[in-house]
Amino acid sequence: MADEPDSQLLASPLQLFNGIAAQGERVRALKDAKAPKDDIDSAVKLLLSLKMNYKATVGEDYNPDCPPGTLAPGTKGGQEDCEDFVDPWTVRTSSAKGIDYDKLIVQFGSSKIDKELINRIERATKQRPHRFLRRGVFFSHRDMNQVLDAYESGKPFYLYTGRGPSSEAMHVGHLIPFIFTKWLQDVFNVPLVVQMSDDEKYLWKDLTLEQAYGYTLENAKDIIACGFDINKTFIFSDLEYMGMSPGFYKNVVKIQKHVTFNQVKGIFGFTDSDCIGKISFPAVQAAPSFSNSFPQIFRDRTDIQCLIPCAIDQDPYFRMTRDVAPRIGYPKPALLHSTFFPALQGAQTKMSASDPNSSIFLTDSAKQIKTKVNKHAFSGGRDTVEEHRQFGGNCDVDVSFMYLTFFLEDDDRLEQIRKDYTSGAMLTGELKKTLIDVLQPLIAEHQARRKEVTDEMVKEFMTPRPLSFHFQ
């Protein structure tokens, strides 16, 4: 049954919603260009037809301010559905607690990472589950049981994750998929490919090709500083690798042939005004999901399944990939989805590289970390000490506590902090100091490791080459 969402994807309410937006833009463009009346009338007729189809599917009139997510046909919409909206570029919620991930699992049609699956990972690896699994940071999956079936019977898989390099400095939220991917690489002892989508950032942002590639090299140093095994890890720039790898480019073209313009408009919300580079990019992000995109690693094998740890907002790319895979003769990639890392100002706001106070950056000094947490971290505490002692704080909205769930390893201590803060025994200032004491050494140690990463090391990680692994 796990395959159903892939086949239903292209008929989703979100596709209709985005199609209406695109058609509306087309009507406006025709009117602005003073196009022939027949052309305008035809476009308006199609727009009205799409809106009628939308109402029949969703049960409500089209509202441009309220995307439906991927609600099942016939599901009633309404204000609740306006609260959370997730796609690869937009994460929006009106709740101070952040996105409702149980709802998102239903909307995206993925599967919850439950205790049974976590126990199975523990049995397979003979290692204690990572804190991100224990605490639900990685909360959703596609076909992870299938990956474990293969692993337990001695069949291979490989890891694929990525980074869109949009600035020199990464923040702590960017580390989450890499911290977890390193753990997966260690416990399963499998190869890893890391895509640096510098082509994507060139297409979406006001960057030159040289700037985008420069950010790739800088971000690669932070990724390497996470401790990946150079003998099992290949980091590649799209701008560089696609030009030297026929296997990779052939897969891009195969994917492009099997996805229509209407489909990418429906999945990603592209409009007629978007450059064709954006429209074709999803095929580039999909290609590393197939092992023969890396002939230097896997030769011409096409049967090696890929496991992709990523934030849930990247899932639309891989729903498209999973829909295409059987049609071009490849196994569907499996996925592990993480929650979103909250901005300092609260889980309903978005971190921004252009706002240095929205997160803790990997370049921040101990003093900057202390100042940012004390000054900007949204508090779940009460207005006065007296009220806080009486009623306690709210860990569900307190950003300092949220950050501790990501970075404090000790489960017992984290639970004690939760109890003390909720009861009022711990004040907001004390909670913030606890977070500062965790973050300052973590960032300092990362900075020390990064200093040891030379340009030669980056070049070695990014050189296409065989990796060290033992597959049957």
PDB file of C-alpha atoms in Angstrom, residues 69-253:
ATOM      1  CA  GLY A  69      -1.628  20.664   0.945  1.00  0.00           C
ATOM      2  CA  THR A  70      -2.363  17.268  -0.587  1.00  0.00           C
ATOM      3  CA  LEU A  71      -5.772  16.614   0.920  1.00  0.00           C
ATOM      4  CA  ALA A  72      -7.594  13.528  -0.205  1.00  0.00           C
ATOM      5  CA  PRO A  73     -10.351  14.150  -2.757  1.00  0.00           C
ATOM      6  CA  GLY A  74     -13.586  15.043  -1.012  1.00  0.00           C
ATOM      7  CA  THR A  75     -11.875  16.211   2.193  1.00  0.00           C
ATOM      8  CA  LYS A  76     -13.270  19.436   3.524  1.00  0.00           C
ATOM      9  CA  GLY A  77     -10.807  22.297   3.614  1.00  0.00           C
ATOM     10  CA  GLY A  78     -11.330  25.379   5.740  1.00  0.00           C
ATOM     11  CA  GLN A  79      -9.196  27.519   7.995  1.00  0.00           C
ATOM     12  CA  GLU A  80      -7.445  24.582   9.626  1.00  0.00           C
ATOM     13  CA  ASP A  81      -5.831  23.695   6.293  1.00  0.00           C
ATOM     14  CA  CYS A  82      -4.484  27.255   5.975  1.00  0.00           C
ATOM     15  CA  GLU A  83      -2.411  26.834   9.124  1.00  0.00           C
ATOM     16  CA  ASP A  84       0.315  24.597   7.672  1.00  0.00           C
ATOM     17  CA  PHE A  85       1.749  24.710   4.163  1.00  0.00           C
ATOM     18  CA  VAL A  86       4.912  22.899   3.117  1.00  0.00           C
ATOM     19  CA  ASP A  87       6.723  22.728  -0.214  1.00  0.00           C
ATOM     20  CA  PRO A  88      10.452  22.818  -1.121  1.00  0.00           C
ATOM     21  CA  TRP A  89      10.559  26.632  -0.810  1.00  0.00           C
ATOM     22  CA  THR A  90       7.850  27.560   1.687  1.00  0.00           C
ATOM     23  CA  VAL A  91       7.182  26.334   5.208  1.00  0.00           C
ATOM     24  CA  ARG A  92       4.236  28.157   6.761  1.00  0.00           C
ATOM     25  CA  THR A  93       2.354  27.609  10.010  1.00  0.00           C
ATOM     26  CA  SER A  94       0.333  29.827  12.320  1.00  0.00           C
ATOM     27  CA  SER A  95       1.039  27.664  15.381  1.00  0.00           C
ATOM     28  CA  ALA A  96       3.762  28.595  17.865  1.00  0.00           C
ATOM     29  CA  LYS A  97       4.298  24.839  18.304  1.00  0.00           C
ATOM     30  CA  GLY A  98       5.313  24.603  14.642  1.00  0.00           C
ATOM     31  CA  ILE A  99       4.075  22.285  11.900  1.00  0.00           C
ATOM     32  CA  ASP A 100       1.592  19.545  12.837  1.00  0.00           C
ATOM     33  CA  TYR A 101       3.656  16.590  11.631  1.00  0.00           C
ATOM     34  CA  ASP A 102       0.937  13.981  12.151  1.00  0.00           C
ATOM     35  CA  LYS A 103      -1.260  15.928   9.720  1.00  0.00           C
ATOM     36  CA  LEU A 104       1.671  16.286   7.331  1.00  0.00           C
ATOM     37  CA  ILE A 105       2.176  12.508   7.260  1.00  0.00           C
ATOM     38  CA  VAL A 106      -1.465  12.111   6.203  1.00  0.00           C
ATOM     39  CA  GLN A 107      -1.204  14.902   3.618  1.00  0.00           C
ATOM     40  CA  PHE A 108       2.026  13.580   2.090  1.00  0.00           C
ATOM     41  CA  GLY A 109       0.993   9.930   2.325  1.00  0.00           C
ATOM     42  CA  SER A 110       4.177   8.806   4.075  1.00  0.00           C
ATOM     43  CA  SER A 111       4.495   6.448   7.083  1.00  0.00           C
ATOM     44  CA  LYS A 112       5.199   7.342  10.693  1.00  0.00           C
ATOM     45  CA  ILE A 113       8.503   6.178  12.183  1.00  0.00           C
ATOM     46  CA  ASP A 114       7.041   4.224  15.099  1.00  0.00           C
ATOM     47  CA  LYS A 115       8.597   2.391  18.032  1.00  0.00           C
ATOM     48  CA  GLU A 116       8.489  -0.895  16.108  1.00  0.00           C
ATOM     49  CA  LEU A 117      10.597   0.524  13.255  1.00  0.00           C
ATOM     50  CA  ILE A 118      13.063   2.141  15.671  1.00  0.00           C
ATOM     51  CA  ASN A 119      13.460  -1.189  17.479  1.00  0.00           C
ATOM     52  CA  ARG A 120      14.046  -2.907  14.139  1.00  0.00           C
ATOM     53  CA  ILE A 121      16.788  -0.390  13.232  1.00  0.00           C
ATOM     54  CA  GLU A 122      18.369  -1.068  16.619  1.00  0.00           C
ATOM     55  CA  ARG A 123      18.323  -4.832  16.025  1.00  0.00           C
ATOM     56  CA  ALA A 124      19.758  -4.463  12.522  1.00  0.00           C
ATOM     57  CA  THR A 125      22.591  -2.123  13.529  1.00  0.00           C
ATOM     58  CA  LYS A 126      23.210  -3.462  17.053  1.00  0.00           C
ATOM     59  CA  GLN A 127      23.507   0.201  18.055  1.00  0.00           C
ATOM     60  CA  ARG A 128      21.375   2.417  20.277  1.00  0.00           C
ATOM     61  CA  PRO A 129      19.055   4.484  18.035  1.00  0.00           C
ATOM     62  CA  HIS A 130      20.260   8.012  17.379  1.00  0.00           C
ATOM     63  CA  ARG A 131      18.650  10.710  19.549  1.00  0.00           C
ATOM     64  CA  PHE A 132      16.963  12.067  16.395  1.00  0.00           C
ATOM     65  CA  LEU A 133      15.089   8.751  16.129  1.00  0.00           C
ATOM     66  CA  ARG A 134      14.424   8.466  19.869  1.00  0.00           C
ATOM     67  CA  ARG A 135      12.898  11.956  19.975  1.00  0.00           C
ATOM     68  CA  GLY A 136      10.993  12.013  16.708  1.00  0.00           C
ATOM     69  CA  VAL A 137      13.264  14.524  14.934  1.00  0.00           C
ATOM     70  CA  PHE A 138      13.214  12.007  12.075  1.00  0.00           C
ATOM     71  CA  PHE A 139       9.518  11.154  12.203  1.00  0.00           C
ATOM     72  CA  SER A 140       8.377   9.868   8.804  1.00  0.00           C
ATOM     73  CA  HIS A 141       9.605   7.439   6.148  1.00  0.00           C
ATOM     74  CA  ARG A 142       8.969   5.776   2.829  1.00  0.00           C
ATOM     75  CA  ASP A 143      10.003   2.116   2.447  1.00  0.00           C
ATOM     76  CA  MET A 144      12.505   2.001   5.329  1.00  0.00           C
ATOM     77  CA  ASN A 145      11.294  -1.517   6.135  1.00  0.00           C
ATOM     78  CA  GLN A 146      12.211  -2.516   2.585  1.00  0.00           C
ATOM     79  CA  VAL A 147      15.741  -1.141   3.085  1.00  0.00           C
ATOM     80  CA  LEU A 148      16.059  -3.148   6.317  1.00  0.00           C
ATOM     81  CA  ASP A 149      14.762  -6.300   4.593  1.00  0.00           C
ATOM     82  CA  ALA A 150      17.520  -5.941   2.003  1.00  0.00           C
ATOM     83  CA  TYR A 151      20.199  -5.090   4.576  1.00  0.00           C
ATOM     84  CA  GLU A 152      19.311  -8.074   6.767  1.00  0.00           C
ATOM     85  CA  SER A 153      19.562 -10.414   3.768  1.00  0.00           C
ATOM     86  CA  GLY A 154      22.981  -9.014   2.798  1.00  0.00           C
ATOM     87  CA  LYS A 155      21.791  -6.849  -0.101  1.00  0.00           C
ATOM     88  CA  PRO A 156      23.291  -3.398  -0.529  1.00  0.00           C
ATOM     89  CA  PHE A 157      21.961   0.125  -0.267  1.00  0.00           C
ATOM     90  CA  TYR A 158      23.594   3.544  -0.331  1.00  0.00           C
ATOM     91  CA  LEU A 159      22.864   6.953   1.191  1.00  0.00           C
ATOM     92  CA  TYR A 160      22.124  10.178  -0.657  1.00  0.00           C
ATOM     93  CA  THR A 161      21.592  13.606   0.874  1.00  0.00           C
ATOM     94  CA  GLY A 162      22.372  17.136  -0.232  1.00  0.00           C
ATOM     95  CA  ARG A 163      22.797  20.814   0.383  1.00  0.00           C
ATOM     96  CA  GLY A 164      21.731  23.855  -1.617  1.00  0.00           C
ATOM     97  CA  PRO A 165      24.686  26.235  -1.093  1.00  0.00           C
ATOM     98  CA  SER A 166      23.117  29.700  -0.913  1.00  0.00           C
ATOM     99  CA  SER A 167      25.682  31.399   1.354  1.00  0.00           C
ATOM    100  CA  GLU A 168      29.147  30.835   2.807  1.00  0.00           C
ATOM    101  CA  ALA A 169      27.937  30.333   6.362  1.00  0.00           C
ATOM    102  CA  MET A 170      25.698  27.403   7.298  1.00  0.00           C
ATOM    103  CA  HIS A 171      23.598  27.470  10.484  1.00  0.00           C
ATOM    104  CA  VAL A 172      22.994  24.748  13.060  1.00  0.00           C
ATOM    105  CA  GLY A 173      19.737  23.728  11.357  1.00  0.00           C
ATOM    106  CA  HIS A 174      21.681  22.808   8.226  1.00  0.00           C
ATOM    107  CA  LEU A 175      23.679  20.295  10.295  1.00  0.00           C
ATOM    108  CA  ILE A 176      20.668  18.137  11.217  1.00  0.00           C
ATOM    109  CA  PRO A 177      20.537  15.916   8.082  1.00  0.00           C
ATOM    110  CA  PHE A 178      24.337  15.596   8.036  1.00  0.00           C
ATOM    111  CA  ILE A 179      24.626  14.622  11.721  1.00  0.00           C
ATOM    112  CA  PHE A 180      22.036  11.895  11.145  1.00  0.00           C
ATOM    113  CA  THR A 181      23.457  10.790   7.787  1.00  0.00           C
ATOM    114  CA  LYS A 182      26.895  10.369   9.370  1.00  0.00           C
ATOM    115  CA  TRP A 183      25.347   8.131  12.020  1.00  0.00           C
ATOM    116  CA  LEU A 184      23.606   6.072   9.325  1.00  0.00           C
ATOM    117  CA  GLN A 185      26.859   5.765   7.384  1.00  0.00           C
ATOM    118  CA  ASP A 186      28.672   4.577  10.514  1.00  0.00           C
ATOM    119  CA  VAL A 187      26.114   2.040  11.780  1.00  0.00           C
ATOM    120  CA  PHE A 188      25.217   0.534   8.389  1.00  0.00           C
ATOM    121  CA  ASN A 189      28.739   0.898   6.915  1.00  0.00           C
ATOM    122  CA  VAL A 190      27.496   2.043   3.504  1.00  0.00           C
ATOM    123  CA  PRO A 191      28.637   4.558   0.871  1.00  0.00           C
ATOM    124  CA  LEU A 192      27.232   8.086   0.709  1.00  0.00           C
ATOM    125  CA  VAL A 193      26.794  10.612  -2.088  1.00  0.00           C
ATOM    126  CA  VAL A 194      26.226  14.286  -1.219  1.00  0.00           C
ATOM    127  CA  GLN A 195      24.742  16.518  -3.906  1.00  0.00           C
ATOM    128  CA  MET A 196      25.701  20.211  -3.807  1.00  0.00           C
ATOM    129  CA  SER A 197      22.911  21.750  -5.885  1.00  0.00           C
ATOM    130  CA  ASP A 198      24.770  24.925  -6.862  1.00  0.00           C
ATOM    131  CA  ASP A 199      22.903  24.905 -10.193  1.00  0.00           C
ATOM    132  CA  GLU A 200      19.626  25.180  -8.266  1.00  0.00           C
ATOM    133  CA  LYS A 201      20.853  28.182  -6.276  1.00  0.00           C
ATOM    134  CA  TYR A 202      22.046  29.895  -9.460  1.00  0.00           C
ATOM    135  CA  LEU A 203      18.579  29.392 -10.997  1.00  0.00           C
ATOM    136  CA  TRP A 204      16.599  30.531  -7.943  1.00  0.00           C
ATOM    137  CA  LYS A 205      18.786  33.256  -6.459  1.00  0.00           C
ATOM    138  CA  ASP A 206      20.647  36.332  -7.623  1.00  0.00           C
ATOM    139  CA  LEU A 207      24.040  34.609  -7.818  1.00  0.00           C
ATOM    140  CA  THR A 208      26.672  34.184 -10.497  1.00  0.00           C
ATOM    141  CA  LEU A 209      27.789  30.666 -11.400  1.00  0.00           C
ATOM    142  CA  GLU A 210      31.156  31.442  -9.797  1.00  0.00           C
ATOM    143  CA  GLN A 211      29.506  32.520  -6.530  1.00  0.00           C
ATOM    144  CA  ALA A 212      27.305  29.431  -6.420  1.00  0.00           C
ATOM    145  CA  TYR A 213      30.290  27.118  -6.966  1.00  0.00           C
ATOM    146  CA  GLY A 214      32.331  29.070  -4.388  1.00  0.00           C
ATOM    147  CA  TYR A 215      29.583  28.487  -1.800  1.00  0.00           C
ATOM    148  CA  THR A 216      29.699  24.771  -2.680  1.00  0.00           C
ATOM    149  CA  LEU A 217      33.387  24.601  -1.744  1.00  0.00           C
ATOM    150  CA  GLU A 218      32.836  26.516   1.508  1.00  0.00           C
ATOM    151  CA  ASN A 219      29.788  24.460   2.523  1.00  0.00           C
ATOM    152  CA  ALA A 220      31.639  21.245   1.656  1.00  0.00           C
ATOM    153  CA  LYS A 221      34.162  22.110   4.384  1.00  0.00           C
ATOM    154  CA  ASP A 222      31.370  22.280   6.966  1.00  0.00           C
ATOM    155  CA  ILE A 223      29.956  18.964   5.735  1.00  0.00           C
ATOM    156  CA  ILE A 224      33.372  17.271   5.856  1.00  0.00           C
ATOM    157  CA  ALA A 225      33.837  18.683   9.390  1.00  0.00           C
ATOM    158  CA  CYS A 226      30.873  16.523  10.480  1.00  0.00           C
ATOM    159  CA  GLY A 227      33.283  13.600  10.306  1.00  0.00           C
ATOM    160  CA  PHE A 228      32.319  11.673   7.181  1.00  0.00           C
ATOM    161  CA  ASP A 229      34.587   8.823   6.090  1.00  0.00           C
ATOM    162  CA  ILE A 230      36.519   9.983   3.014  1.00  0.00           C
ATOM    163  CA  ASN A 231      36.783   6.374   1.806  1.00  0.00           C
ATOM    164  CA  LYS A 232      32.993   6.009   1.725  1.00  0.00           C
ATOM    165  CA  THR A 233      31.837   9.544   0.786  1.00  0.00           C
ATOM    166  CA  PHE A 234      31.579  11.344  -2.553  1.00  0.00           C
ATOM    167  CA  ILE A 235      30.583  15.032  -2.480  1.00  0.00           C
ATOM    168  CA  PHE A 236      29.759  16.492  -5.878  1.00  0.00           C
ATOM    169  CA  SER A 237      28.830  19.833  -7.406  1.00  0.00           C
ATOM    170  CA  ASP A 238      26.038  19.624  -9.990  1.00  0.00           C
ATOM    171  CA  LEU A 239      27.776  22.331 -12.017  1.00  0.00           C
ATOM    172  CA  GLU A 240      30.954  20.253 -12.160  1.00  0.00           C
ATOM    173  CA  TYR A 241      29.862  16.608 -12.045  1.00  0.00           C
ATOM    174  CA  MET A 242      27.115  16.567 -14.675  1.00  0.00           C
ATOM    175  CA  GLY A 243      29.587  17.691 -17.320  1.00  0.00           C
ATOM    176  CA  MET A 244      31.941  14.789 -16.607  1.00  0.00           C
ATOM    177  CA  SER A 245      29.486  11.943 -15.930  1.00  0.00           C
ATOM    178  CA  PRO A 246      27.545  10.518 -18.890  1.00  0.00           C
ATOM    179  CA  GLY A 247      25.787   8.079 -16.534  1.00  0.00           C
ATOM    180  CA  PHE A 248      24.428  10.934 -14.427  1.00  0.00           C
ATOM    181  CA  TYR A 249      23.298  12.997 -17.393  1.00  0.00           C
ATOM    182  CA  LYS A 250      21.654  10.007 -19.100  1.00  0.00           C
ATOM    183  CA  ASN A 251      19.518   9.480 -16.006  1.00  0.00           C
ATOM    184  CA  VAL A 252      18.592  13.173 -15.906  1.00  0.00           C
ATOM    185  CA  VAL A 253      17.373  12.888 -19.507  1.00  0.00           C
TER     186      VAL A 253
END
